[in-house]
Amino acid sequence: MSGITLDSINASIAERVAALEASLAAEMDNYDAATADQQSLIRLQMGLQKWTMATNLQSNALKTLGDGLKSTVSNIR
């Protein structure tokens, strides 16, 4: 039986977070403060914002689902 589980949601979001993290790490490796222009700073900032939003989504989604499941179990008792 397949369905929505905490593990499946976490795995799905974690995969995207890992991709964004790798992209951000590559962007940071290529960043050179001595030759940085406005475009490279904006790219770096956008990468950081995407990663931050993805990690917040992962955290909030798991907390919300966990709280909902705890509430359901509590109501069954």
PDB file of C-alpha atoms in Angstrom, residues 22-46:
ATOM      1  CA  ALA A  22      24.999  21.480  -4.338  1.00  0.00           C
ATOM      2  CA  SER A  23      24.159  24.340  -6.682  1.00  0.00           C
ATOM      3  CA  LEU A  24      24.789  26.894  -3.941  1.00  0.00           C
ATOM      4  CA  ALA A  25      28.091  25.241  -3.010  1.00  0.00           C
ATOM      5  CA  ALA A  26      29.220  25.383  -6.644  1.00  0.00           C
ATOM      6  CA  GLU A  27      28.181  29.028  -6.846  1.00  0.00           C
ATOM      7  CA  MET A  28      30.155  29.800  -3.682  1.00  0.00           C
ATOM      8  CA  ASP A  29      33.211  27.916  -4.980  1.00  0.00           C
ATOM      9  CA  ASN A  30      33.141  30.019  -8.154  1.00  0.00           C
ATOM     10  CA  TYR A  31      32.674  33.268  -6.243  1.00  0.00           C
ATOM     11  CA  ASP A  32      35.688  35.562  -6.151  1.00  0.00           C
ATOM     12  CA  ALA A  33      35.277  38.651  -3.996  1.00  0.00           C
ATOM     13  CA  ALA A  34      38.064  40.444  -5.837  1.00  0.00           C
ATOM     14  CA  THR A  35      36.307  40.217  -9.196  1.00  0.00           C
ATOM     15  CA  ALA A  36      32.689  40.030  -8.039  1.00  0.00           C
ATOM     16  CA  ASP A  37      30.189  42.026 -10.006  1.00  0.00           C
ATOM     17  CA  GLN A  38      26.580  42.803  -9.228  1.00  0.00           C
ATOM     18  CA  GLN A  39      25.283  39.912 -11.328  1.00  0.00           C
ATOM     19  CA  SER A  40      27.366  37.306  -9.485  1.00  0.00           C
ATOM     20  CA  LEU A  41      26.286  38.715  -6.109  1.00  0.00           C
ATOM     21  CA  ILE A  42      22.623  38.549  -7.134  1.00  0.00           C
ATOM     22  CA  ARG A  43      23.069  34.963  -8.371  1.00  0.00           C
ATOM     23  CA  LEU A  44      24.669  34.009  -5.057  1.00  0.00           C
ATOM     24  CA  GLN A  45      21.916  35.720  -3.071  1.00  0.00           C
ATOM     25  CA  MET A  46      19.174  34.050  -5.137  1.00  0.00           C
TER      26      MET A  46
END
